[in-house]
PDB file of C-alpha atoms in Angstrom:
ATOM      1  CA  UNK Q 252      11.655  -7.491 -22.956  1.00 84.00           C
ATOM      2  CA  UNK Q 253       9.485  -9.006 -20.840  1.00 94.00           C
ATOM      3  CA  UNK Q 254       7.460  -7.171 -17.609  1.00 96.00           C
ATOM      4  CA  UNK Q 255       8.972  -8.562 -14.682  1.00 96.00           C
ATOM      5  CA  UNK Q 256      13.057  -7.298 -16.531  1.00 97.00           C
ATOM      6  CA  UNK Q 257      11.150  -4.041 -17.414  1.00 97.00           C
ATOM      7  CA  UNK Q 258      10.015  -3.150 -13.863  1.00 97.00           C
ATOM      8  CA  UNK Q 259      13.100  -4.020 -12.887  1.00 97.00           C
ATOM      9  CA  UNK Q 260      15.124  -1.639 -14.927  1.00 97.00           C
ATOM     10  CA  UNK Q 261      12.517   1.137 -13.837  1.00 97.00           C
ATOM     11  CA  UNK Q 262      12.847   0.678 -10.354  1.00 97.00           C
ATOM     12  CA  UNK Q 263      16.847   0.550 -10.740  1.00 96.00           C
ATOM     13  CA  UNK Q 264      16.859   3.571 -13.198  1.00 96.00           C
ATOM     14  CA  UNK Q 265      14.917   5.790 -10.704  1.00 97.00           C
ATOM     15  CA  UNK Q 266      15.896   6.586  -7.134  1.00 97.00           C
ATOM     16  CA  UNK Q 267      12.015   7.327  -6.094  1.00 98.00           C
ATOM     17  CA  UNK Q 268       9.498   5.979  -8.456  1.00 98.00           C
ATOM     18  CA  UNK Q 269       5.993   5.146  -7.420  1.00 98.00           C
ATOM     19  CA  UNK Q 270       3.524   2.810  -9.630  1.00 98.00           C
ATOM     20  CA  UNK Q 271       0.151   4.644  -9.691  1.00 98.00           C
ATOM     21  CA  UNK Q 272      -3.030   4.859 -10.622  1.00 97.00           C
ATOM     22  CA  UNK Q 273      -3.282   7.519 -12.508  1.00 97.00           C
ATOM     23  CA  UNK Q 274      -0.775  10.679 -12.629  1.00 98.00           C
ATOM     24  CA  UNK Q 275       0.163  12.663  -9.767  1.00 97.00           C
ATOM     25  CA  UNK Q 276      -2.323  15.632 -11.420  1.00 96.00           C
ATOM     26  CA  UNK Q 277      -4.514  13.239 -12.458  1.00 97.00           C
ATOM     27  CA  UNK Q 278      -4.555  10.207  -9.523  1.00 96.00           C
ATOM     28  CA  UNK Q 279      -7.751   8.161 -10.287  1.00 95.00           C
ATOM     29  CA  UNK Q 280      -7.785   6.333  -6.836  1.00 93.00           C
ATOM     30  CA  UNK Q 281      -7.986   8.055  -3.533  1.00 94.00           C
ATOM     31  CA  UNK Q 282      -4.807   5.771  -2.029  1.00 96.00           C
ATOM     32  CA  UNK Q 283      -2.451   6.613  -4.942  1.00 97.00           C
ATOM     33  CA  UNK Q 284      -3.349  10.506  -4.993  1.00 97.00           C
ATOM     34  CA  UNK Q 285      -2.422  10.500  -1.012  1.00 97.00           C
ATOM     35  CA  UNK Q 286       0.703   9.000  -1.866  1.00 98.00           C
ATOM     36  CA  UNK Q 287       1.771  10.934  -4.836  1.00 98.00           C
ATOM     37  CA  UNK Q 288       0.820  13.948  -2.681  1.00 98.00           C
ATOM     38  CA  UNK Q 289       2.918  12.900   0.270  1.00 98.00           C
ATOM     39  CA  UNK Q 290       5.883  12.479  -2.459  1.00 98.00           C
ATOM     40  CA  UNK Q 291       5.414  15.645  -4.155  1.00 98.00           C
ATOM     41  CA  UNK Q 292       5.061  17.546  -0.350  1.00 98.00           C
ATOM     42  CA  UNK Q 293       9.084  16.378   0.385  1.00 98.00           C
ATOM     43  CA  UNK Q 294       9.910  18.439  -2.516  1.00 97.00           C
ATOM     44  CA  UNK Q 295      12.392  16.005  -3.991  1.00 97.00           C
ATOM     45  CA  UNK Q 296      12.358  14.838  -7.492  1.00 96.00           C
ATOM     46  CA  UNK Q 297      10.423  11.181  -8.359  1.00 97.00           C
ATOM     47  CA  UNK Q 298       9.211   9.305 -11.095  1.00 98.00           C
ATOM     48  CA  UNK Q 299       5.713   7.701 -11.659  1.00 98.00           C
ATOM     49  CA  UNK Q 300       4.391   4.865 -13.780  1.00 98.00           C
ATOM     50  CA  UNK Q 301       0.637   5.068 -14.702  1.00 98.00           C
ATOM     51  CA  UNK Q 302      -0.620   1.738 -14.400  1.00 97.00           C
ATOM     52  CA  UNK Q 303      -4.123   2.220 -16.145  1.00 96.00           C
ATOM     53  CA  UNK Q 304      -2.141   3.404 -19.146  1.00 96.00           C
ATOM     54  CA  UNK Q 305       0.029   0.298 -19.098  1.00 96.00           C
ATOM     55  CA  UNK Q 306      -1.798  -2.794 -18.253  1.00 95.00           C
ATOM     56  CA  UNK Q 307       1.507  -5.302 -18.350  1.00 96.00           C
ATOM     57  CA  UNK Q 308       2.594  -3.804 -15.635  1.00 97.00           C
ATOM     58  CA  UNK Q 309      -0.764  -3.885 -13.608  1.00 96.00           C
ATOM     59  CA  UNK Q 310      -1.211  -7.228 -13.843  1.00 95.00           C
ATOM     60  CA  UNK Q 311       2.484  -8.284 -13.174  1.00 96.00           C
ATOM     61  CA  UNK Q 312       3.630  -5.670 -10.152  1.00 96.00           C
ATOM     62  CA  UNK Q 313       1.819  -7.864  -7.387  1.00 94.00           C
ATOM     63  CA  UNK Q 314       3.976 -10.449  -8.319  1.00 94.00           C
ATOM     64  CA  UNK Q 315       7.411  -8.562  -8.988  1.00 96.00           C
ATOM     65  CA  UNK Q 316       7.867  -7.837  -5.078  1.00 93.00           C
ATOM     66  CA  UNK Q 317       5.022 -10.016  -3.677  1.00 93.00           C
ATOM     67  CA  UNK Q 318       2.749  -7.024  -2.528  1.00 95.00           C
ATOM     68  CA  UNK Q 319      -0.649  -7.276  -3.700  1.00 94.00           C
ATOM     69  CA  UNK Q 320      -2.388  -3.688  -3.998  1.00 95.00           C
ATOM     70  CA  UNK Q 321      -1.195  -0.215  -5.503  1.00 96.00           C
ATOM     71  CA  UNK Q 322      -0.010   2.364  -4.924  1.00 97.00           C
ATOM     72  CA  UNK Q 323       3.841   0.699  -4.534  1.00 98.00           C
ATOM     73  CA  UNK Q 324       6.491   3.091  -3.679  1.00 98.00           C
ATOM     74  CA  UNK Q 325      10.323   1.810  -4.604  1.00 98.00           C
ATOM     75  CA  UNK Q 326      13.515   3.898  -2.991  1.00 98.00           C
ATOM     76  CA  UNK Q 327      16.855   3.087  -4.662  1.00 96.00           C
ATOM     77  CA  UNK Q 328      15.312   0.145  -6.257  1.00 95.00           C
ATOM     78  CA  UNK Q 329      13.612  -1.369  -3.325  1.00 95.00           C
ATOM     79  CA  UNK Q 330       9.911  -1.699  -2.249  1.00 97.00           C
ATOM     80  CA  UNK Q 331       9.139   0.480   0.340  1.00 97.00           C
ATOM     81  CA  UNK Q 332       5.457  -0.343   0.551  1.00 97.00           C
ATOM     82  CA  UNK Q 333       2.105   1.136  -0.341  1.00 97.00           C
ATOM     83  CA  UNK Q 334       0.094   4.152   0.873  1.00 97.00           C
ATOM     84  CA  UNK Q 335      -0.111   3.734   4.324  1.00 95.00           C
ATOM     85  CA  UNK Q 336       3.740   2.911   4.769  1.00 96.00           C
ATOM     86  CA  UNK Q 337       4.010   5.971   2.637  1.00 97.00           C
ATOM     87  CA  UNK Q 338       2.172   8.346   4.972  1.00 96.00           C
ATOM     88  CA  UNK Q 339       3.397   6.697   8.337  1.00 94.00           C
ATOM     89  CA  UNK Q 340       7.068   7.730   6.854  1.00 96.00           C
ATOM     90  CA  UNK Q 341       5.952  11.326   5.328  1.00 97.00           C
ATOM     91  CA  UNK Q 342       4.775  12.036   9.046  1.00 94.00           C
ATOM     92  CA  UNK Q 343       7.869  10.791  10.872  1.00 93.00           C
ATOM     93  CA  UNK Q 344      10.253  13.041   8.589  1.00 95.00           C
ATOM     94  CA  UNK Q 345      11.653   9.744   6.883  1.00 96.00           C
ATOM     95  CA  UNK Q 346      10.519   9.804   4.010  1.00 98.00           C
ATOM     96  CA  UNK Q 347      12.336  13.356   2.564  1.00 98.00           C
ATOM     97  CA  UNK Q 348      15.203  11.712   4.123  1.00 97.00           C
ATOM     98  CA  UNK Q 349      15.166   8.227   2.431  1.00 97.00           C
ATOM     99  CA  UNK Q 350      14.339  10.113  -0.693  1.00 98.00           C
ATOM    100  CA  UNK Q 351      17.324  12.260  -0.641  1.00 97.00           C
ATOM    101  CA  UNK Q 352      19.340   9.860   0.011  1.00 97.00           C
ATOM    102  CA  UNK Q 353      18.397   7.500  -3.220  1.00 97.00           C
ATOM    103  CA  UNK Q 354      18.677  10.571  -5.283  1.00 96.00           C
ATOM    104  CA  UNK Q 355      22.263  11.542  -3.671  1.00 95.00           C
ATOM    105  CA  UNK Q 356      23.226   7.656  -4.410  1.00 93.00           C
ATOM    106  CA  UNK Q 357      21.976   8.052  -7.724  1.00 89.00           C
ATOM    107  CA  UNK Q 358      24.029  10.795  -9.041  1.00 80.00           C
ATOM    108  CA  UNK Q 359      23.344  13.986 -10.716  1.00 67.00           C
ATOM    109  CA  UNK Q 360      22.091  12.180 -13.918  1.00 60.00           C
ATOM    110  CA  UNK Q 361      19.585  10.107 -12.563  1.00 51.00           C
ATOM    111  CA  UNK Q 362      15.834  10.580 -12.070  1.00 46.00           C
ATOM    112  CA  UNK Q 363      15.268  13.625 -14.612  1.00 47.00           C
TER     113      UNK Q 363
ATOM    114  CA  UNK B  99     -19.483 -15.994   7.028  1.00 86.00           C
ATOM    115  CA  UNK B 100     -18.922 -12.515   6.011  1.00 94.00           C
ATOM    116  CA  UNK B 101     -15.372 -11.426   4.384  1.00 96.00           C
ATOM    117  CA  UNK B 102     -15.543  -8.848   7.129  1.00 96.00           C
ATOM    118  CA  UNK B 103     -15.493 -11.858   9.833  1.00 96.00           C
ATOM    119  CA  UNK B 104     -13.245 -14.321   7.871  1.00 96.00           C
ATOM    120  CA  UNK B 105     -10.783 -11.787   7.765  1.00 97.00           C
ATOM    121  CA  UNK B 106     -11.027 -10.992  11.566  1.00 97.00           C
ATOM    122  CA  UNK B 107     -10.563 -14.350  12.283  1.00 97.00           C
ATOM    123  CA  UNK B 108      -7.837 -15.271   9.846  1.00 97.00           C
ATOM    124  CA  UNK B 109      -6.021 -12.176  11.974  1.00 97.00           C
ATOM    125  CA  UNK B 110      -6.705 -13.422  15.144  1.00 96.00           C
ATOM    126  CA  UNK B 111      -5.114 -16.608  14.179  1.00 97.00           C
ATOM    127  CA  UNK B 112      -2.133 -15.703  12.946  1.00 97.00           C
ATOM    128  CA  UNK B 113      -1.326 -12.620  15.289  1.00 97.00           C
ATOM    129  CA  UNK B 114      -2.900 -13.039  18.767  1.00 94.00           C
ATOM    130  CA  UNK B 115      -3.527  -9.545  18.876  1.00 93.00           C
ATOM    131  CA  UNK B 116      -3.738  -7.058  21.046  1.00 91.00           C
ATOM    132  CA  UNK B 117      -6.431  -4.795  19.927  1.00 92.00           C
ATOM    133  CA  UNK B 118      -7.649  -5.764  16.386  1.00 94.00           C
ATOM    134  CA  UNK B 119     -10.232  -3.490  14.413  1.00 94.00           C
ATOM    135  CA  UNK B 120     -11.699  -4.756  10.722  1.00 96.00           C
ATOM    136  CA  UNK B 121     -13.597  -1.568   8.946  1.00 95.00           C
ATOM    137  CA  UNK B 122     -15.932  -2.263   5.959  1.00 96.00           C
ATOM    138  CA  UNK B 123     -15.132   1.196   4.034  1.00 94.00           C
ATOM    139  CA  UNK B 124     -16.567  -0.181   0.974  1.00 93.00           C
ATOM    140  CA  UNK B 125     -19.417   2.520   1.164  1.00 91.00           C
ATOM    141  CA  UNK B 126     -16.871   4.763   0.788  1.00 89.00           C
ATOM    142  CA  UNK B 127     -16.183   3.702  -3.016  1.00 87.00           C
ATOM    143  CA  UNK B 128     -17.904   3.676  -6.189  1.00 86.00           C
ATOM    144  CA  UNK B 129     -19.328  -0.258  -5.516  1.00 88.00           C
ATOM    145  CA  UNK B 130     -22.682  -1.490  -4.580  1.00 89.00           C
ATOM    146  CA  UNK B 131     -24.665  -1.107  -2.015  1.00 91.00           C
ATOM    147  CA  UNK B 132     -23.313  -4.210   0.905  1.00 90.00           C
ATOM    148  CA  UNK B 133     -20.332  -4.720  -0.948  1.00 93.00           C
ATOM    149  CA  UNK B 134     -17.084  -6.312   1.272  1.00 94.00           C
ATOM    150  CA  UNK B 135     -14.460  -4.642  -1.193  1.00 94.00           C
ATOM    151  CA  UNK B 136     -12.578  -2.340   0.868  1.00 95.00           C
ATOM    152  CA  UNK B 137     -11.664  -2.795   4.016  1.00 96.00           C
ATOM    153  CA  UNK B 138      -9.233  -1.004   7.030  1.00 96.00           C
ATOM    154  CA  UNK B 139      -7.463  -2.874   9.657  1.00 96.00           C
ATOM    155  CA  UNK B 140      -5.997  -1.591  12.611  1.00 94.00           C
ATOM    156  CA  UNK B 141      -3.678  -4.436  14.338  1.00 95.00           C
ATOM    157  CA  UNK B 142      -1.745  -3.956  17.342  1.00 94.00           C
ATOM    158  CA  UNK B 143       0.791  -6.918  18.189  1.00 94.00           C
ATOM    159  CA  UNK B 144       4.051  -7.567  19.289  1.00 93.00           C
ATOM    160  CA  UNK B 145       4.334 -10.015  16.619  1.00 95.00           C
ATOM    161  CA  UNK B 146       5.506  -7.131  15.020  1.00 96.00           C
ATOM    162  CA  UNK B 147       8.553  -6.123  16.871  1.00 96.00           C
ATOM    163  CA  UNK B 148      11.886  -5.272  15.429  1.00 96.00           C
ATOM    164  CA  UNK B 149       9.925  -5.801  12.028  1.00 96.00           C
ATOM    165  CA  UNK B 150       9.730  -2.999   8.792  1.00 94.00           C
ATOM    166  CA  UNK B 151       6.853  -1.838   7.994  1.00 94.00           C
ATOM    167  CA  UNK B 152       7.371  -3.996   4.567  1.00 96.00           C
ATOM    168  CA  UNK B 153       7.838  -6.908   6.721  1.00 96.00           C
ATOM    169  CA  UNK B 154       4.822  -6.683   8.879  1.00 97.00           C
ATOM    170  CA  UNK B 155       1.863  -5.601   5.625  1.00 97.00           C
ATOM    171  CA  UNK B 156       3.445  -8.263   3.532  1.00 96.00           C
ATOM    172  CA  UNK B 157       3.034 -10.733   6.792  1.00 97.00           C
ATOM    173  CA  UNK B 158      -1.113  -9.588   6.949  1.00 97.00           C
ATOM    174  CA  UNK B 159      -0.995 -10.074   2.678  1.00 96.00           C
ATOM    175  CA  UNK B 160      -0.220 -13.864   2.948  1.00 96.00           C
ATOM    176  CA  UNK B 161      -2.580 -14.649   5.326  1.00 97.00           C
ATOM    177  CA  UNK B 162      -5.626 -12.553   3.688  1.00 97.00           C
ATOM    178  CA  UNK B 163      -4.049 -13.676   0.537  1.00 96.00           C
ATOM    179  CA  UNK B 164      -7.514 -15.711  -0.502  1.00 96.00           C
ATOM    180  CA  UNK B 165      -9.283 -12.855   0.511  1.00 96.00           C
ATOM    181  CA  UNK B 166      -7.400 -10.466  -1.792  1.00 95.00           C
ATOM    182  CA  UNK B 167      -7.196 -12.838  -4.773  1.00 93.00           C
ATOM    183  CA  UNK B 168     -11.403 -12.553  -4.568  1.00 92.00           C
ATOM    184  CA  UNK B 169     -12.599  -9.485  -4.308  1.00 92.00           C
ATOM    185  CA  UNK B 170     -10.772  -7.898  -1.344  1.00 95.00           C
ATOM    186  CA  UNK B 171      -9.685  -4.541  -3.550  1.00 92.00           C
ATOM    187  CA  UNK B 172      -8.157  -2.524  -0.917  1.00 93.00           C
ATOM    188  CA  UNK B 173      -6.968  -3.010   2.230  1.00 95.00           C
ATOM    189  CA  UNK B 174      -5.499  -0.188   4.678  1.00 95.00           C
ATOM    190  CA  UNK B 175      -3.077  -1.072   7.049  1.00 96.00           C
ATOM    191  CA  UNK B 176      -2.100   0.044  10.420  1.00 94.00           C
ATOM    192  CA  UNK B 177       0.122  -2.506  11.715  1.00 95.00           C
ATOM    193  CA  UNK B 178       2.313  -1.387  15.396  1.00 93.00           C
ATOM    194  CA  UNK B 179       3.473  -3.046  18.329  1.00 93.00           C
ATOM    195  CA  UNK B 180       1.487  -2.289  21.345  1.00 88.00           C
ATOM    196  CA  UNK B 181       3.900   0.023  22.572  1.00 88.00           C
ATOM    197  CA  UNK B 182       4.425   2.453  19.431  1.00 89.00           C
ATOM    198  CA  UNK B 183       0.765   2.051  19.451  1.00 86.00           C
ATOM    199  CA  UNK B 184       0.879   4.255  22.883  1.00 81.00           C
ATOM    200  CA  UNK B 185       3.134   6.522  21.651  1.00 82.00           C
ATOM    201  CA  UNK B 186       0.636   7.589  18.763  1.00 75.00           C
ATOM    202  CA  UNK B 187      -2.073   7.959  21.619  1.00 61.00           C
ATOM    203  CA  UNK B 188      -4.189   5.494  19.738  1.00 62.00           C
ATOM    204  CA  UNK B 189      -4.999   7.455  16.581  1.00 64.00           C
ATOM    205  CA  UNK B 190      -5.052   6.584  13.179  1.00 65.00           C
ATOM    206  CA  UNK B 191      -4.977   8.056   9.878  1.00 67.00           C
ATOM    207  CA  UNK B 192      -8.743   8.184   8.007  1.00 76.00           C
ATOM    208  CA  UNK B 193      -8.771   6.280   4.771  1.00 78.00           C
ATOM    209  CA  UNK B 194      -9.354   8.293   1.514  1.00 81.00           C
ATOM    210  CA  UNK B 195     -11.961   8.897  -0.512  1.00 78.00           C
ATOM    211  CA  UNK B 196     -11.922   6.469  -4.259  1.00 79.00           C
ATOM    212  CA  UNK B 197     -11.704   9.078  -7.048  1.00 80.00           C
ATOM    213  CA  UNK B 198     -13.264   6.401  -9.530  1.00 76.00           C
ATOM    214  CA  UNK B 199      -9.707   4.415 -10.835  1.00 74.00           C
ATOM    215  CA  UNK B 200     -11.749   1.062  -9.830  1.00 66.00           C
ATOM    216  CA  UNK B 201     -13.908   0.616 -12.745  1.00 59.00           C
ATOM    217  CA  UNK B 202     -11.160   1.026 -15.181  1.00 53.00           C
ATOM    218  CA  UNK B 203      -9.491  -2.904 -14.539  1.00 48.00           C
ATOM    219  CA  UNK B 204      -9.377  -5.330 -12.414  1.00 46.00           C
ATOM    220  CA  UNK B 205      -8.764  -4.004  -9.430  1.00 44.00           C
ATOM    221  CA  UNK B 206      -6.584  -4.820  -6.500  1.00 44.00           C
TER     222      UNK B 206
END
């Protein structure tokens, strides 16, 4: 399959997913960790692709959503945006909200 | 010209900005010494009204997107109008510490 269809079935598959570097126990880059950590803090359920471990993927995500740096955070399929965006909406409440509402969209079955 | 500078200007260019602030937080990462890797920006425009946040980062990507294709690996965003900037009383979030992911590929 190639990248650019694979990411694309990831991001459609999971209601929250966030490409990392690193694992949220593991993060090996101080932006992704703060992320991942604002993620897990909501409480709700997300995904995570380690994109050390899969190096496809690293060097084609800048181009899949034309956004150059990682962490990226996707909500019911769509880019939401990297760290920063990630902690502006974890402080404003937004973030647990937009969350729930992917997984809600998303069924029961989706995102374990 | 520094990065530091070209990427100031670049900004100043494209946003007419209020209040624009370009940090050199490369120290902060496992690079050496003088390096212009990592950088935080603090832009305040009303460029950016009635935009996403989405919108407005992927705006300041395109035009740094030389910088970032060479050697720009991270860049930290704060990106508000000038009046949600007064609403926040002027303070922004410190950037975090690397925890070492840079020396394992090419970095962005």
């Amino acid at each position: 399959m190639d990248v650019l269809d694979r990411i694309k079935e990831q991001v459609e598959a999971n209601p929250v997913v966030i490409y990392m570097k690193g694992t949220p126990q593991f993060p090996m880059c101080g932006f992704s960790s703060r992320a991942a950590e604002a993620l897990a803090a909501t409480g709700v359920e997300f995904g995570f692709i380690n994109i050390i471990q899969d190096p496809e993927i690293f060097e084609n995500l800048p181009r899949f959503a034309d956004w150059p740096t990682f962490p990226q955070l996707y909500i019911g399929g769509e880019l939401v945006g990297g760290c920063d965006i990630t902690m502006e909406l974890a402080q404003s409440g937004e973030l647990k909200t937009m969350m729930e509402a992917a997984v809600a969209k998303a069924g029961p079955a989706a995102g374990s | 010209m520094t990065v530091q500078s070209e990427i100031e200007n670049k900004l100043l260019d494209a946003f007419s900005p209020s209040f624009l602030e370009v940090l050199n937080e490369s120290h902060m990462h496992n690079v050496p010494k003088g390096s212009e890797s990592h950088f935080k920006v603090i832009l305040i425009s009303d460029e950016f009204d009635g935009k996403m946040l989405v919108a407005r980062h992927k705006l300041v990507y395109k035009v740094l997107a030389e910088e970032l294709a060479n050697g720009v690996h991270a860049l930290a965003l704060h990106t508000h109008t000038v009046a949600e900037y007064e609403t926040k009383h002027g303070t922004v979030p410190d950037s975090p510490l690397c925890l070492g992911g840079n020396k394992l590929g090419t970095g962005r």
